[in-house]
PDB file of C-alpha atoms and ligand atoms in Angstrom:
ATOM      1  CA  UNK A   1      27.106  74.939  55.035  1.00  0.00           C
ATOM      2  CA  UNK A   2      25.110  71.780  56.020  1.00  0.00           C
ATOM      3  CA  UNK A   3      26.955  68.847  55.216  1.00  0.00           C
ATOM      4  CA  UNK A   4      25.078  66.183  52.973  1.00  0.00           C
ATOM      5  CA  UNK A   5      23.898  62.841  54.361  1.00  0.00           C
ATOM      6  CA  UNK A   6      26.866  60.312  53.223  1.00  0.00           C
ATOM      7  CA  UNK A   7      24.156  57.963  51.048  1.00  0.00           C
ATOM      8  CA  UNK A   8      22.404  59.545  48.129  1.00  0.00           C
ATOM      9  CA  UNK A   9      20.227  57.182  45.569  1.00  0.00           C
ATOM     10  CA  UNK A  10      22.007  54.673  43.165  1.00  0.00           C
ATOM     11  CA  UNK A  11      21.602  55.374  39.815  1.00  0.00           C
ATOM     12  CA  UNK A  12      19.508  52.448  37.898  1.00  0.00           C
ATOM     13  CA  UNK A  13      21.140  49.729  36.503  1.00  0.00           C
ATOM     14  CA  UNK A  14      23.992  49.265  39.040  1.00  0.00           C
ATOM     15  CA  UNK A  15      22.618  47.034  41.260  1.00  0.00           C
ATOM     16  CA  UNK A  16      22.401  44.795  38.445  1.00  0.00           C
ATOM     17  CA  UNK A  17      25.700  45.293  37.214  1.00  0.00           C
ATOM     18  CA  UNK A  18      27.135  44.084  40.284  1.00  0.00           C
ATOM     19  CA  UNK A  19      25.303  41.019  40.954  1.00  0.00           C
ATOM     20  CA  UNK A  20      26.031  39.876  37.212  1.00  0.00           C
ATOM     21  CA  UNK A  21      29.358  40.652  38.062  1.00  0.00           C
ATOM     22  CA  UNK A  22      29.427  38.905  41.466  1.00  0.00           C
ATOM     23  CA  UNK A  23      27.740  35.797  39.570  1.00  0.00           C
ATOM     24  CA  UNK A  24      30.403  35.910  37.047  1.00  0.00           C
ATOM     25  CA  UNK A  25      33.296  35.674  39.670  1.00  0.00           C
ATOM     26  CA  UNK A  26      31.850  33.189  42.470  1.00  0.00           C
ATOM     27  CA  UNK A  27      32.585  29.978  41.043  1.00  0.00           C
ATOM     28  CA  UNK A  28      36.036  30.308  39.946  1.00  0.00           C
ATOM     29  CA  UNK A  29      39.294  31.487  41.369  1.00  0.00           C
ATOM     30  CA  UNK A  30      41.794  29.563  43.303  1.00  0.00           C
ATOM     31  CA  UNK A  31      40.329  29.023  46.349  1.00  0.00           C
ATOM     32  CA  UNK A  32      36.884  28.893  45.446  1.00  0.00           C
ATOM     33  CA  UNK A  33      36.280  25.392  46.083  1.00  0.00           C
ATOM     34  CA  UNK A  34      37.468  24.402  49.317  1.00  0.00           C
ATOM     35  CA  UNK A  35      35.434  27.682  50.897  1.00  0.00           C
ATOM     36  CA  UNK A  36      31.618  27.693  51.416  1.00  0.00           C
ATOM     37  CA  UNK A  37      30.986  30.379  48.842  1.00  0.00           C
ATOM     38  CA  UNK A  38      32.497  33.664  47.576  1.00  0.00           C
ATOM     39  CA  UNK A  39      31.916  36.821  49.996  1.00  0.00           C
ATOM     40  CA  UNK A  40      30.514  39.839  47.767  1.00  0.00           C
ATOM     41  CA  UNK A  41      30.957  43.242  48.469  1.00  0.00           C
ATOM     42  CA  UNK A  42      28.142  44.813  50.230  1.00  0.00           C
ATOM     43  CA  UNK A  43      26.497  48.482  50.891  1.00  0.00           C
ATOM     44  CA  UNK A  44      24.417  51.265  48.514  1.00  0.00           C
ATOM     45  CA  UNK A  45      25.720  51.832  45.683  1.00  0.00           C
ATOM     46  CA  UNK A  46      26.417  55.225  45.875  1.00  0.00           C
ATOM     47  CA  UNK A  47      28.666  55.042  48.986  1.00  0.00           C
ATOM     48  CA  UNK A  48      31.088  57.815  49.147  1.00  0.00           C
ATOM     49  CA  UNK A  49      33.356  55.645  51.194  1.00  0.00           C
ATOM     50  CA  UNK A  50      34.480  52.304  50.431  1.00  0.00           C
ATOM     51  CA  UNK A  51      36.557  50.168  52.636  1.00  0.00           C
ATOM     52  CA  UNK A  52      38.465  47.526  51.253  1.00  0.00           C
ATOM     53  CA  UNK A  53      39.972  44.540  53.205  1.00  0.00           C
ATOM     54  CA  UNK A  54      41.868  41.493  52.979  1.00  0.00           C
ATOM     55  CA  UNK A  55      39.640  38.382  52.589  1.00  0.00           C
ATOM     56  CA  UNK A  56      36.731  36.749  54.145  1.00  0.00           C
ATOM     57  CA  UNK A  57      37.580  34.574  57.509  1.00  0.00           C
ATOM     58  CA  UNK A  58      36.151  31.674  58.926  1.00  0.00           C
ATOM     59  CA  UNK A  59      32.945  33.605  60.144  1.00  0.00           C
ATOM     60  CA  UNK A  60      32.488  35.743  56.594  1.00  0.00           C
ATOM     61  CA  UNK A  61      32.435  32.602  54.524  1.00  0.00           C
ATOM     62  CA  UNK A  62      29.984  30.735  56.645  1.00  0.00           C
ATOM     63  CA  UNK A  63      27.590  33.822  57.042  1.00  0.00           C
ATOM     64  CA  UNK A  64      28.734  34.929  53.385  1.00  0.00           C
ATOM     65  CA  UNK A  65      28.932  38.855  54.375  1.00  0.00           C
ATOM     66  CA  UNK A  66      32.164  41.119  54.606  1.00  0.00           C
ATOM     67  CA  UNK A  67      33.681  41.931  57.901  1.00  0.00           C
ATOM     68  CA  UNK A  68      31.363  40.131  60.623  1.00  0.00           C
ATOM     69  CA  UNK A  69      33.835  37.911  62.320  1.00  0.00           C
ATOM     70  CA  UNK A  70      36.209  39.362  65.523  1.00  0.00           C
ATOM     71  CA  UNK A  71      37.692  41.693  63.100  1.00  0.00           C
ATOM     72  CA  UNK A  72      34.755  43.198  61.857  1.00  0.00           C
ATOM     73  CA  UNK A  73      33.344  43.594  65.464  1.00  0.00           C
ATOM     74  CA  UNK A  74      36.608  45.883  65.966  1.00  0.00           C
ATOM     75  CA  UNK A  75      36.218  47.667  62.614  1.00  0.00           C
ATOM     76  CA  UNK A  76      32.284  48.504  63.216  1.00  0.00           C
ATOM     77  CA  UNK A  77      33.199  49.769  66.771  1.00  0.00           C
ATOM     78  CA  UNK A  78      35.854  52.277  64.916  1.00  0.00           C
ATOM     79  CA  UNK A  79      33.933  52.951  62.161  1.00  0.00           C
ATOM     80  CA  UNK A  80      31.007  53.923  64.766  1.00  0.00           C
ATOM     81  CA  UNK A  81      33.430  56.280  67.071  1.00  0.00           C
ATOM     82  CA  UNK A  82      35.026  58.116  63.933  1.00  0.00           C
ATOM     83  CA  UNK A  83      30.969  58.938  63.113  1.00  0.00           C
ATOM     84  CA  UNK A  84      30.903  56.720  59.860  1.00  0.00           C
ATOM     85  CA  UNK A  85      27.949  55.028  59.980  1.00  0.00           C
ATOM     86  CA  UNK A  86      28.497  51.306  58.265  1.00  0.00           C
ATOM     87  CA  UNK A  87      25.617  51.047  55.948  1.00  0.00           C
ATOM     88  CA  UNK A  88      26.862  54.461  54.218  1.00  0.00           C
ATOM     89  CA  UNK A  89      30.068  52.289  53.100  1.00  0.00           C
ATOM     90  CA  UNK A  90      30.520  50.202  50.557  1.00  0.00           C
ATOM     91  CA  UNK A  91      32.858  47.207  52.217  1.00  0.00           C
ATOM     92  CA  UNK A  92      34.916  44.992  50.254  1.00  0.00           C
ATOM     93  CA  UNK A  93      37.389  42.579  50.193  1.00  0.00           C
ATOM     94  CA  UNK A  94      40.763  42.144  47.525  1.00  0.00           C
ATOM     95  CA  UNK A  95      40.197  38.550  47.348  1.00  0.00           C
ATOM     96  CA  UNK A  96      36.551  36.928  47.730  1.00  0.00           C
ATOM     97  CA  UNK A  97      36.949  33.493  48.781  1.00  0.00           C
ATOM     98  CA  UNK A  98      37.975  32.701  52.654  1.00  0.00           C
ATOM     99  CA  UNK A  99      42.144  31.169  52.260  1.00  0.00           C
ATOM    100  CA  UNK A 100      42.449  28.433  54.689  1.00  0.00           C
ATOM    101  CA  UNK A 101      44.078  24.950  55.774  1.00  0.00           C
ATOM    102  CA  UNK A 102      42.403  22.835  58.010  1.00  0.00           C
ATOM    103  CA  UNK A 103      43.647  21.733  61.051  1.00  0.00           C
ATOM    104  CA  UNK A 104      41.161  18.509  62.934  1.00  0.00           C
ATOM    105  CA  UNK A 105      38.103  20.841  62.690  1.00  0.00           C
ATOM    106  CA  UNK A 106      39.735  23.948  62.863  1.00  0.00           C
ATOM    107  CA  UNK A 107      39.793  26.368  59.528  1.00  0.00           C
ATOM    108  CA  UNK A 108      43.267  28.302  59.897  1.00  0.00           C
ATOM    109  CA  UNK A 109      43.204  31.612  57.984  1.00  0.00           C
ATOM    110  CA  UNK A 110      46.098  31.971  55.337  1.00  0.00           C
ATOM    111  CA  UNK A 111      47.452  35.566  53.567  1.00  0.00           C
ATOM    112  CA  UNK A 112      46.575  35.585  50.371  1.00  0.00           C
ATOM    113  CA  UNK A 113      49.716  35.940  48.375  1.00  0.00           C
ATOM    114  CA  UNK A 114      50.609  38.259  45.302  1.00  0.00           C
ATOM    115  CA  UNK A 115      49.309  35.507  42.627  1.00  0.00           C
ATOM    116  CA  UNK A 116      45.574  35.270  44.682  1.00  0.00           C
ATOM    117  CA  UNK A 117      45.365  39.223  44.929  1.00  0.00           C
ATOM    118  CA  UNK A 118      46.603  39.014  40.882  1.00  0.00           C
ATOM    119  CA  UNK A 119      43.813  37.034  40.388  1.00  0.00           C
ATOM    120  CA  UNK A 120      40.982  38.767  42.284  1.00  0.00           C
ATOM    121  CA  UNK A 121      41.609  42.444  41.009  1.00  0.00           C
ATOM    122  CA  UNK A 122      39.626  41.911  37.761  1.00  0.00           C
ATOM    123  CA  UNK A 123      36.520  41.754  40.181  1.00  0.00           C
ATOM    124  CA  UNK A 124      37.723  44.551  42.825  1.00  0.00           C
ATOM    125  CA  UNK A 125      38.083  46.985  39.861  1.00  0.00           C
ATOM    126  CA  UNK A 126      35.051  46.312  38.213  1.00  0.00           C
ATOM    127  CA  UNK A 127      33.016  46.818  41.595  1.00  0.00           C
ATOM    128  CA  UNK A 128      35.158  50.070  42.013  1.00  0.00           C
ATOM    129  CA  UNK A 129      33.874  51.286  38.730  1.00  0.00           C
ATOM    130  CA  UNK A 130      30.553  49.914  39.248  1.00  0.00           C
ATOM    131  CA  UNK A 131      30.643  51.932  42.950  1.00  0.00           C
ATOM    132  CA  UNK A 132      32.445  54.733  41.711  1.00  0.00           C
ATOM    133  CA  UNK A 133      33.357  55.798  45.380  1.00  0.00           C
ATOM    134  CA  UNK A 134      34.734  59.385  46.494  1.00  0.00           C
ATOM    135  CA  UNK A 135      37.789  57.411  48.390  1.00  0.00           C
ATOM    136  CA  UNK A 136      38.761  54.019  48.563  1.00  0.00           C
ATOM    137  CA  UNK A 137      40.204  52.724  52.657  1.00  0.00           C
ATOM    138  CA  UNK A 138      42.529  49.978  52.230  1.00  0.00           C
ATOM    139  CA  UNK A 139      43.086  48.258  55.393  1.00  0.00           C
ATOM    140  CA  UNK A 140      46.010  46.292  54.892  1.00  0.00           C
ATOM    141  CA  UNK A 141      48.503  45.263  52.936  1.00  0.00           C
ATOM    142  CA  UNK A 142      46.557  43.062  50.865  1.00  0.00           C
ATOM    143  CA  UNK A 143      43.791  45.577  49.795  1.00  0.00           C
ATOM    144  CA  UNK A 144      46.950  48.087  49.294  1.00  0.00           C
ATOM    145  CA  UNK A 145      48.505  45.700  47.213  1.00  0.00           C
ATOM    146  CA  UNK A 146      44.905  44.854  45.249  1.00  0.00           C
ATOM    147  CA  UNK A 147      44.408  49.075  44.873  1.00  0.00           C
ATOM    148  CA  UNK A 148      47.848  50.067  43.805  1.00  0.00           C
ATOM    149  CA  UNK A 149      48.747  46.663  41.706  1.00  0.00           C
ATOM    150  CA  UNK A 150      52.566  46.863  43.654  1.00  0.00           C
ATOM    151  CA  UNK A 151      53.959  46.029  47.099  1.00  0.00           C
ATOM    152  CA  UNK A 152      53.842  48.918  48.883  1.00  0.00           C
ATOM    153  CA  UNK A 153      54.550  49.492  52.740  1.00  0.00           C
ATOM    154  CA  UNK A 154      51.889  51.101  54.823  1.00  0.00           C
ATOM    155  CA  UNK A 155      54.093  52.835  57.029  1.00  0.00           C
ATOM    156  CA  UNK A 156      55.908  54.684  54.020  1.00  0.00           C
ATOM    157  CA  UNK A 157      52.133  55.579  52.100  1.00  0.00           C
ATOM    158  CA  UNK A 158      49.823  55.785  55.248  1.00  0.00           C
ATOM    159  CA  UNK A 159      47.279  58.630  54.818  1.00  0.00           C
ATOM    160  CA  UNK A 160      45.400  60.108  51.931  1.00  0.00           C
ATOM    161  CA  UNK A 161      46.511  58.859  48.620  1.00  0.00           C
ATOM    162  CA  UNK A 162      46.249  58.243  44.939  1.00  0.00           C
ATOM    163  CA  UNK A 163      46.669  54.922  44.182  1.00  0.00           C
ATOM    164  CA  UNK A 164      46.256  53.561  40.138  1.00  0.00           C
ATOM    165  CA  UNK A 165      43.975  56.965  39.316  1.00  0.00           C
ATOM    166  CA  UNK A 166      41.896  56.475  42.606  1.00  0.00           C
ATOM    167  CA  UNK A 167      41.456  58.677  45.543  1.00  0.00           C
ATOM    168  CA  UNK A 168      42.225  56.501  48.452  1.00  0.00           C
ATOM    169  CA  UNK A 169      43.788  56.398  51.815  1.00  0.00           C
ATOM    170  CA  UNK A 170      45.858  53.703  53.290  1.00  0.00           C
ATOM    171  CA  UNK A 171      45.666  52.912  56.612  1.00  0.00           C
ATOM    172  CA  UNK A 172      45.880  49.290  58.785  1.00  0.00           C
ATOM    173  CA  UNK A 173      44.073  46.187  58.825  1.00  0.00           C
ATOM    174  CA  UNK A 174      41.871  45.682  62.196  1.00  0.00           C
ATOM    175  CA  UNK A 175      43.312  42.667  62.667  1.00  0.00           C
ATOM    176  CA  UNK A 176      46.600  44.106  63.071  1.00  0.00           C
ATOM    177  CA  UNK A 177      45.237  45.529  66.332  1.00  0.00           C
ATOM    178  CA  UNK A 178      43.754  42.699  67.341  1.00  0.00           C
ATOM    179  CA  UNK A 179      46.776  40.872  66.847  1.00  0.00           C
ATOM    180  CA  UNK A 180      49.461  43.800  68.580  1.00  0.00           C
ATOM    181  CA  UNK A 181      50.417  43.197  72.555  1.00  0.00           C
ATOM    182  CA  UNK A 182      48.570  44.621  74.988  1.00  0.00           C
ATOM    183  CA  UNK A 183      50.689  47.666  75.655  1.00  0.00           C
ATOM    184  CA  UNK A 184      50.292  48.593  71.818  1.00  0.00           C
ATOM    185  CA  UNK A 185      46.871  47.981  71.546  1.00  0.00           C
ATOM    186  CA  UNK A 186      45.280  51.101  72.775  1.00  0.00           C
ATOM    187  CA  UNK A 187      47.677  53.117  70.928  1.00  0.00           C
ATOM    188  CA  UNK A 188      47.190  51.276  67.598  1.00  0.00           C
ATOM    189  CA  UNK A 189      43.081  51.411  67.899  1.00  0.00           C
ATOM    190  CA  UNK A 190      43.975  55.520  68.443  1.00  0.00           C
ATOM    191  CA  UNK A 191      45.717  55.835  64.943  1.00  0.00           C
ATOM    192  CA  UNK A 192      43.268  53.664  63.665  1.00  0.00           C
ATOM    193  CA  UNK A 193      40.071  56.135  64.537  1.00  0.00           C
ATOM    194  CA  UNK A 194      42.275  59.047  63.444  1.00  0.00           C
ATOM    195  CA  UNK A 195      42.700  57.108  60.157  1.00  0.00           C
ATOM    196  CA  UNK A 196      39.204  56.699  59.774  1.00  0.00           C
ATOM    197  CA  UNK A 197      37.880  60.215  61.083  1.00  0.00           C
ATOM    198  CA  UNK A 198      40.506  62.201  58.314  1.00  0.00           C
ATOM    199  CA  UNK A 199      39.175  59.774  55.598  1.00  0.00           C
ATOM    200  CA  UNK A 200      35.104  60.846  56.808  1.00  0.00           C
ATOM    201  CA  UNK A 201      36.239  64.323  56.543  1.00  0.00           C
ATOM    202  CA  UNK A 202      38.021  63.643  53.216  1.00  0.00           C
ATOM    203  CA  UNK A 203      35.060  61.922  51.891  1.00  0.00           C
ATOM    204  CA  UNK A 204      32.724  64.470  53.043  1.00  0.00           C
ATOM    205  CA  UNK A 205      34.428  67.161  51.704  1.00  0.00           C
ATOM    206  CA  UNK A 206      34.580  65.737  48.127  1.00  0.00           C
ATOM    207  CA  UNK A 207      30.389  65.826  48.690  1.00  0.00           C
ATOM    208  CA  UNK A 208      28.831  67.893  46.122  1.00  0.00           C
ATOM    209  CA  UNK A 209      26.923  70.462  48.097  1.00  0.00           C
ATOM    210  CA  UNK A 210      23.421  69.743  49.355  1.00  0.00           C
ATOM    211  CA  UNK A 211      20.514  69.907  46.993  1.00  0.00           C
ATOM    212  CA  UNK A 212      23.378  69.063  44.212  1.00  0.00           C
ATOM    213  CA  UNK A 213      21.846  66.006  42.836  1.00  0.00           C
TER     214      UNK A 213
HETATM  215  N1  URA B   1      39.082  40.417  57.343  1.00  0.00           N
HETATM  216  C1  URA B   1      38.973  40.919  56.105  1.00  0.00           C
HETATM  217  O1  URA B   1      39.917  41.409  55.541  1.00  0.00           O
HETATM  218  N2  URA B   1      37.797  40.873  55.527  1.00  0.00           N
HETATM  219  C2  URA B   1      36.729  40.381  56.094  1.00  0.00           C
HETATM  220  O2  URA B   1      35.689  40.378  55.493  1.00  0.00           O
HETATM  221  C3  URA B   1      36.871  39.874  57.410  1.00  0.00           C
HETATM  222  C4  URA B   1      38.054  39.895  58.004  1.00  0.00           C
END
């Protein structure tokens, strides 16, 4: 059976939805005022896949769009080579305002900790409900955290999963392979792409069937 195209049309009234919710959210939180501006959530509104990360970094909060800085370059390569094609996602993050210190005129990234994700998962839900994806991706331990509302290790939950009602699957942050020594690396960026790949074939399987809607 041909598969559907992973974007089909977003029902009226969404689009709306979200940017009143966005609006609502971008000038408060904890760390809203020392970044440039809060990072929303981008992609149709129909997406059958979302992908969730951690927070915006130094290159997301200037340019104010998810996943464009070094880690985002690695995630559209994999995303790409699993045969997801980015603008069919919806991409996220658990916490929407870049976490940093400065150091002279550098802006040094800091984890979010339990109390930021705490307070960001009012917005992550409602965007969830507003997006209504097929599966959720959480790369990471924060967007794991964010989804299931607990500390959970990736190693022990990695795969397809149901996390607070959702159908999800937990895999790695890119950064993590980034970050992992060079005789790692390869194999890390391998389990990555299979990561991806089973949650495409997940997501596209959960497609109603062609013609459908
Ligand atoms: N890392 C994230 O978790 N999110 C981004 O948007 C960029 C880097």
């Amino acid at each position: 059976m041909a598969q559907p195209p992973l974007n089909w049309r977003a029902p009226d009234g969404r689009a709306e939805a979200l940017a009143a919710l966005n609006a609502a959210g971008a000038e408060k939180g904890p760390h809203w005022a020392a970044s440039t501006r809060a990072v929303f959530g981008e992609g149709p509104l129909d997406a059958p896949l979302a992908l969730i990360g951690e927070q915006p970094g130094d290159k997301e909060d200037e340019e104010g769009r998810p996943f464009v800085g070094p880690a985002g370059r690695l995630l559209d390569r994999a995303l790409e080579e699993a045969g997801i094609a980015r603008r069919d996602c919806y991409l996220t993050n658990a916490v929407k305002h870049f976490k940093f210190v400065q150091r002279g005129k550098r802006r040094i990234h800091q984890k979010p900790g339990a109390g930021d994700v705490a307070y960001y998962r009012w917005w992550l839900e409602a965007e969830l409900d507003l997006v209504a994806p097929r599966r959720v991706v959480t790369l990471g331990a924060t967007a794991l955290l964010a989804l299931s509302g607990k500390p959970l290790a990736i190693s022990r939950l990695r795969g397809p999963a149901r996390l607070q009602g959702r159908e999800a699957f937990v895999t790695v942050h890119p950064s993590s392979i980034l970050r992992a020594p060079d005789a790692d690396r390869a194999g890390a960026y391998a389990g990555f792409l299979a990561d991806l790949r089973a949650a495409r074939d997940l997501s596209v399987a959960d497609l109603p069937p062609a013609g459908a809607h």
